[in-house]
mmCIF file of C-alpha atoms in Angstrom:
data_model
loop_
_atom_site.group_PDB
_atom_site.id
_atom_site.type_symbol
_atom_site.label_atom_id
_atom_site.label_comp_id
_atom_site.label_asym_id
_atom_site.label_seq_id
_atom_site.Cartn_x
_atom_site.Cartn_y
_atom_site.Cartn_z
ATOM 1 C CA MET A 15 -23.541 79.507 -27.857
ATOM 2 C CA ALA A 16 -23.763 83.250 -26.800
ATOM 3 C CA HIS A 17 -26.750 84.405 -24.600
ATOM 4 C CA TYR A 18 -28.104 87.950 -24.228
ATOM 5 C CA LEU A 19 -29.187 89.943 -21.463
ATOM 6 C CA THR A 20 -31.525 92.611 -22.123
ATOM 7 C CA GLN A 21 -33.019 95.342 -20.094
ATOM 8 C CA ILE A 22 -36.104 97.471 -20.620
ATOM 9 C CA LEU A 23 -36.675 100.370 -18.070
ATOM 10 C CA LEU A 24 -40.303 100.315 -17.508
ATOM 11 C CA ALA A 25 -40.547 104.103 -17.475
ATOM 12 C CA PRO A 26 -44.186 105.709 -17.368
ATOM 13 C CA GLU A 27 -43.784 106.560 -21.085
ATOM 14 C CA VAL A 28 -43.135 102.790 -21.900
ATOM 15 C CA ILE A 29 -45.918 101.593 -19.726
ATOM 16 C CA TYR A 30 -48.465 103.898 -21.372
ATOM 17 C CA LYS A 31 -47.283 103.455 -24.946
ATOM 18 C CA GLU A 32 -46.991 99.780 -24.641
ATOM 19 C CA ARG A 33 -50.208 99.474 -22.653
ATOM 20 C CA ILE A 34 -48.674 97.373 -19.792
ATOM 21 C CA THR A 35 -51.253 96.563 -17.400
ATOM 22 C CA ASP A 36 -50.492 92.863 -16.201
ATOM 23 C CA THR A 37 -48.218 89.772 -16.744
ATOM 24 C CA TYR A 38 -49.736 88.973 -20.166
ATOM 25 C CA SER A 39 -48.854 92.376 -21.603
ATOM 26 C CA LEU A 40 -45.415 92.094 -20.148
ATOM 27 C CA HIS A 41 -45.240 88.753 -21.883
ATOM 28 C CA ARG A 42 -46.152 90.521 -25.165
ATOM 29 C CA VAL A 43 -43.593 93.227 -24.861
ATOM 30 C CA VAL A 44 -40.840 90.557 -24.148
ATOM 31 C CA TYR A 45 -41.719 88.520 -27.278
ATOM 32 C CA ASP A 46 -42.118 91.730 -29.461
ATOM 33 C CA GLN A 47 -38.266 92.064 -28.977
ATOM 34 C CA PHE A 48 -37.551 88.930 -30.974
ATOM 35 C CA ASP A 49 -38.059 87.532 -34.369
ATOM 36 C CA ARG A 50 -41.261 85.344 -34.528
ATOM 37 C CA ASP A 51 -39.036 82.069 -35.594
ATOM 38 C CA LEU A 52 -37.240 81.559 -32.328
ATOM 39 C CA GLU A 53 -36.708 77.767 -32.823
ATOM 40 C CA ASN A 54 -33.084 76.520 -32.742
ATOM 41 C CA ASN A 55 -31.399 73.087 -32.348
ATOM 42 C CA THR A 56 -28.717 73.881 -29.903
ATOM 43 C CA GLY A 57 -30.198 72.456 -26.777
ATOM 44 C CA SER A 58 -30.621 75.897 -25.433
ATOM 45 C CA ARG A 59 -34.202 77.428 -24.633
ATOM 46 C CA ALA A 60 -35.374 79.166 -27.700
ATOM 47 C CA PHE A 61 -37.916 81.291 -26.034
ATOM 48 C CA PRO A 62 -36.736 84.018 -23.684
ATOM 49 C CA LEU A 63 -36.825 83.924 -19.916
ATOM 50 C CA TRP A 64 -37.900 87.221 -18.187
ATOM 51 C CA ASP A 65 -38.593 88.817 -14.685
ATOM 52 C CA VAL A 66 -39.422 92.136 -13.351
ATOM 53 C CA VAL A 67 -37.104 93.558 -10.932
ATOM 54 C CA TYR A 68 -36.745 96.683 -8.822
ATOM 55 C CA SER A 69 -33.310 98.572 -8.830
ATOM 56 C CA GLN A 70 -32.378 101.978 -7.594
ATOM 57 C CA LYS A 71 -36.091 102.658 -7.256
ATOM 58 C CA GLN A 72 -36.666 101.835 -10.906
ATOM 59 C CA ARG A 73 -38.736 99.016 -12.212
ATOM 60 C CA LYS A 74 -37.008 97.024 -14.965
ATOM 61 C CA LEU A 75 -37.799 94.172 -17.317
ATOM 62 C CA ILE A 76 -34.854 91.752 -17.555
ATOM 63 C CA ILE A 77 -34.658 89.251 -20.291
ATOM 64 C CA MET A 78 -32.301 86.243 -20.943
ATOM 65 C CA SER A 79 -32.279 84.953 -24.469
ATOM 66 C CA ALA A 80 -30.436 82.542 -26.677
ATOM 67 C CA SER A 81 -31.202 84.897 -29.614
ATOM 68 C CA ALA A 82 -30.090 88.583 -29.854
ATOM 69 C CA PRO A 83 -33.058 90.910 -29.824
ATOM 70 C CA ARG A 84 -34.181 92.303 -33.115
ATOM 71 C CA GLU A 85 -34.030 96.061 -34.119
ATOM 72 C CA VAL A 86 -37.236 97.783 -32.856
ATOM 73 C CA THR A 87 -38.819 101.209 -33.210
ATOM 74 C CA GLY A 88 -41.094 103.196 -31.017
ATOM 75 C CA ILE A 89 -40.694 104.065 -27.279
ATOM 76 C CA VAL A 90 -38.973 100.793 -26.120
ATOM 77 C CA LYS A 91 -35.984 101.575 -28.330
ATOM 78 C CA ASN A 92 -35.284 104.481 -26.047
ATOM 79 C CA TYR A 93 -35.130 102.447 -22.839
ATOM 80 C CA ARG A 94 -33.637 99.202 -23.934
ATOM 81 C CA SER A 95 -30.151 97.970 -23.673
ATOM 82 C CA THR A 96 -28.534 94.536 -24.475
ATOM 83 C CA ILE A 97 -25.224 92.925 -23.611
ATOM 84 C CA VAL A 98 -23.904 89.455 -24.573
ATOM 85 C CA PHE A 99 -24.147 87.400 -21.254
ATOM 86 C CA PRO A 100 -20.652 87.074 -19.578
ATOM 87 C CA GLU A 101 -20.691 83.273 -19.217
ATOM 88 C CA ASN A 102 -17.569 83.308 -17.259
ATOM 89 C CA ILE A 103 -19.700 84.515 -14.305
ATOM 90 C CA LEU A 104 -20.881 80.890 -14.228
ATOM 91 C CA LYS A 105 -17.532 79.539 -13.128
ATOM 92 C CA GLN A 106 -17.791 80.704 -9.581
ATOM 93 C CA ASN A 107 -18.705 78.323 -6.608
ATOM 94 C CA TYR A 108 -20.881 80.677 -4.568
ATOM 95 C CA TYR A 109 -23.524 83.181 -5.325
ATOM 96 C CA ASN A 110 -26.473 85.309 -3.951
ATOM 97 C CA PHE A 111 -29.629 84.891 -6.080
ATOM 98 C CA ALA A 112 -33.186 85.717 -6.724
ATOM 99 C CA LEU A 113 -35.975 84.370 -8.810
ATOM 100 C CA THR A 114 -39.633 84.205 -9.134
ATOM 101 C CA VAL A 115 -41.016 80.705 -9.336
ATOM 102 C CA ASN A 116 -44.031 78.726 -9.924
ATOM 103 C CA PRO A 117 -44.112 75.954 -7.101
ATOM 104 C CA THR A 118 -46.369 72.990 -7.989
ATOM 105 C CA LYS A 119 -46.684 69.278 -7.342
ATOM 106 C CA LYS A 120 -48.498 66.437 -8.980
ATOM 107 C CA LYS A 121 -51.536 64.853 -7.244
ATOM 108 C CA ASP A 122 -53.785 62.307 -8.899
ATOM 109 C CA GLU A 123 -52.134 63.213 -12.288
ATOM 110 C CA ARG A 124 -53.013 66.856 -11.873
ATOM 111 C CA VAL A 125 -50.465 69.659 -11.338
ATOM 112 C CA ILE A 126 -51.514 71.910 -8.337
ATOM 113 C CA PRO A 127 -49.947 74.900 -6.735
ATOM 114 C CA ILE A 128 -47.923 74.883 -3.578
ATOM 115 C CA LYS A 129 -48.977 77.925 -1.508
ATOM 116 C CA ASP A 130 -47.503 77.806 2.018
ATOM 117 C CA ARG A 131 -43.967 78.835 2.941
ATOM 118 C CA GLU A 132 -42.583 75.875 4.310
ATOM 119 C CA SER A 133 -43.777 73.506 1.554
ATOM 120 C CA ILE A 134 -42.411 76.017 -0.929
ATOM 121 C CA ARG A 135 -38.996 75.925 1.010
ATOM 122 C CA GLU A 136 -39.035 72.111 0.829
ATOM 123 C CA TRP A 137 -40.031 72.232 -2.882
ATOM 124 C CA PHE A 138 -37.234 74.714 -3.682
ATOM 125 C CA LEU A 139 -34.365 72.785 -1.873
ATOM 126 C CA LYS A 140 -35.350 69.604 -3.977
ATOM 127 C CA VAL A 141 -35.396 71.709 -7.211
ATOM 128 C CA SER A 142 -32.044 73.301 -6.403
ATOM 129 C CA ALA A 143 -30.365 69.791 -6.004
ATOM 130 C CA LYS A 144 -31.792 68.802 -9.375
ATOM 131 C CA ASN A 145 -30.276 71.864 -10.874
ATOM 132 C CA GLY A 146 -26.762 71.620 -9.622
ATOM 133 C CA PHE A 147 -26.580 73.643 -6.560
ATOM 134 C CA GLU A 148 -27.458 73.562 -2.884
ATOM 135 C CA VAL A 149 -29.049 76.432 -0.876
ATOM 136 C CA ASP A 150 -28.074 77.678 2.571
ATOM 137 C CA SER A 151 -31.375 77.183 4.142
ATOM 138 C CA GLN A 152 -30.539 79.594 7.090
ATOM 139 C CA TYR A 153 -30.479 82.426 4.383
ATOM 140 C CA LEU A 154 -33.270 81.284 2.049
ATOM 141 C CA GLU A 155 -35.912 83.941 2.155
ATOM 142 C CA ILE A 156 -39.372 83.511 0.503
ATOM 143 C CA GLU A 157 -40.193 87.233 0.188
ATOM 144 C CA LYS A 158 -43.571 86.916 -1.399
ATOM 145 C CA ILE A 159 -46.302 84.422 -2.235
ATOM 146 C CA TYR A 160 -49.154 85.532 -4.599
ATOM 147 C CA ALA A 161 -51.520 84.640 -7.312
ATOM 148 C CA ASP A 162 -50.695 86.354 -10.494
ATOM 149 C CA ILE A 163 -54.173 86.688 -12.308
ATOM 150 C CA PHE A 164 -54.463 88.003 -16.035
ATOM 151 C CA VAL A 165 -56.623 87.417 -19.125
ATOM 152 C CA LYS A 166 -55.189 85.480 -22.166
ATOM 153 C CA SER A 167 -57.462 84.917 -25.175
ATOM 154 C CA ASN A 168 -60.613 85.921 -22.972
ATOM 155 C CA HIS A 169 -59.763 83.306 -20.481
ATOM 156 C CA LYS A 170 -58.730 84.119 -16.852
ATOM 157 C CA VAL A 171 -55.276 82.617 -16.201
ATOM 158 C CA THR A 172 -54.096 82.227 -12.530
ATOM 159 C CA ILE A 173 -50.330 81.534 -11.755
ATOM 160 C CA ASN A 174 -49.221 80.868 -8.271
ATOM 161 C CA LYS A 175 -45.933 82.602 -7.887
ATOM 162 C CA ALA A 176 -43.267 82.993 -5.099
ATOM 163 C CA ARG A 177 -40.334 85.319 -4.981
ATOM 164 C CA ILE A 178 -37.246 83.522 -3.371
ATOM 165 C CA LYS A 179 -33.861 84.854 -2.755
ATOM 166 C CA GLY A 180 -30.769 83.654 -0.767
ATOM 167 C CA SER A 181 -27.251 82.154 -1.248
ATOM 168 C CA LEU A 182 -26.353 79.031 -3.027
ATOM 169 C CA LYS A 183 -23.299 76.752 -3.507
ATOM 170 C CA VAL A 184 -22.647 75.141 -6.899
ATOM 171 C CA THR A 185 -22.404 71.270 -6.805
ATOM 172 C CA ASN A 186 -22.632 70.569 -10.539
ATOM 173 C CA GLN A 187 -21.322 73.192 -12.873
ATOM 174 C CA GLU A 188 -23.115 71.736 -16.013
ATOM 175 C CA LEU A 189 -26.463 71.501 -14.449
ATOM 176 C CA PHE A 190 -26.054 74.960 -12.723
ATOM 177 C CA SER A 191 -25.216 76.593 -15.988
ATOM 178 C CA LYS A 192 -28.322 75.090 -17.729
ATOM 179 C CA ALA A 193 -30.407 76.299 -14.918
ATOM 180 C CA VAL A 194 -29.096 79.904 -15.359
ATOM 181 C CA LEU A 195 -29.364 79.873 -19.222
ATOM 182 C CA ASN A 196 -32.536 77.810 -19.693
ATOM 183 C CA GLY A 197 -34.524 78.685 -16.393
ATOM 184 C CA ILE A 198 -36.103 76.588 -13.591
ATOM 185 C CA GLY A 199 -39.463 75.142 -13.128
ATOM 186 C CA ARG A 200 -42.750 75.981 -14.900
ATOM 187 C CA GLU A 201 -44.432 79.034 -16.489
ATOM 188 C CA LYS A 202 -41.152 80.467 -17.876
ATOM 189 C CA SER A 203 -43.198 82.345 -20.597
ATOM 190 C CA PHE A 204 -45.019 84.276 -17.874
ATOM 191 C CA GLY A 205 -42.072 85.726 -15.719
ATOM 192 C CA CYS A 206 -40.930 82.574 -13.825
ATOM 193 C CA GLY A 207 -37.778 80.636 -13.563
ATOM 194 C CA LEU A 208 -35.083 83.312 -14.288
ATOM 195 C CA LEU A 209 -32.248 82.630 -11.962
ATOM 196 C CA GLN A 210 -30.473 85.950 -11.223
ATOM 197 C CA ILE A 211 -27.160 85.587 -9.665
ATOM 198 C CA VAL A 212 -24.265 87.679 -8.236
ATOM 199 C CA PRO A 213 -21.105 85.898 -7.216
ATOM 200 C CA LYS A 214 -20.289 86.119 -3.583
ATOM 201 C CA ILE A 215 -16.924 87.302 -2.383
ATOM 202 C CA THR A 216 -15.612 84.817 0.077
ATOM 203 C CA ALA A 217 -12.564 85.173 2.285
#
């Protein structure tokens, strides 16, 4: 099944017209790109994955979806582009990667955030093994750890996030492909879990 990679340049005009102020407003913009009925029976994640990245001094909203975006009007139309995700890129063995994650653990039947760098590192090494790849710990970099706070339906929401980048080796092609297409971890609707990969050139 085809997947789609959509990019929206977060130009000042887009931020102003779409009233983008926090993660929840970005979440709204993402979901506005798709038909309301996103259910499918294909085994793929029906709802889109997304993240905000910085490239060439520009802030961009990147969206991975199992459905093509709908036609839209308004300011976003002028700043949005979509391609079919080239799934042959998943056939390599080595990649550089980056992603935003919500590191958590269970304690007394409660889900609690993991906040220190070393514990996040250990958590991600375990998560990567379950998702069909291993990480070169020498080059694993936890760039940023922060609490993402926003208001949803008049309630304050706090999501503990970490920005991670590094190099990986694929150990299970099927699990790795699912991780790229369906995401990793919790809070995928709010900017976590989108594994962004670039194949490494090896000698």
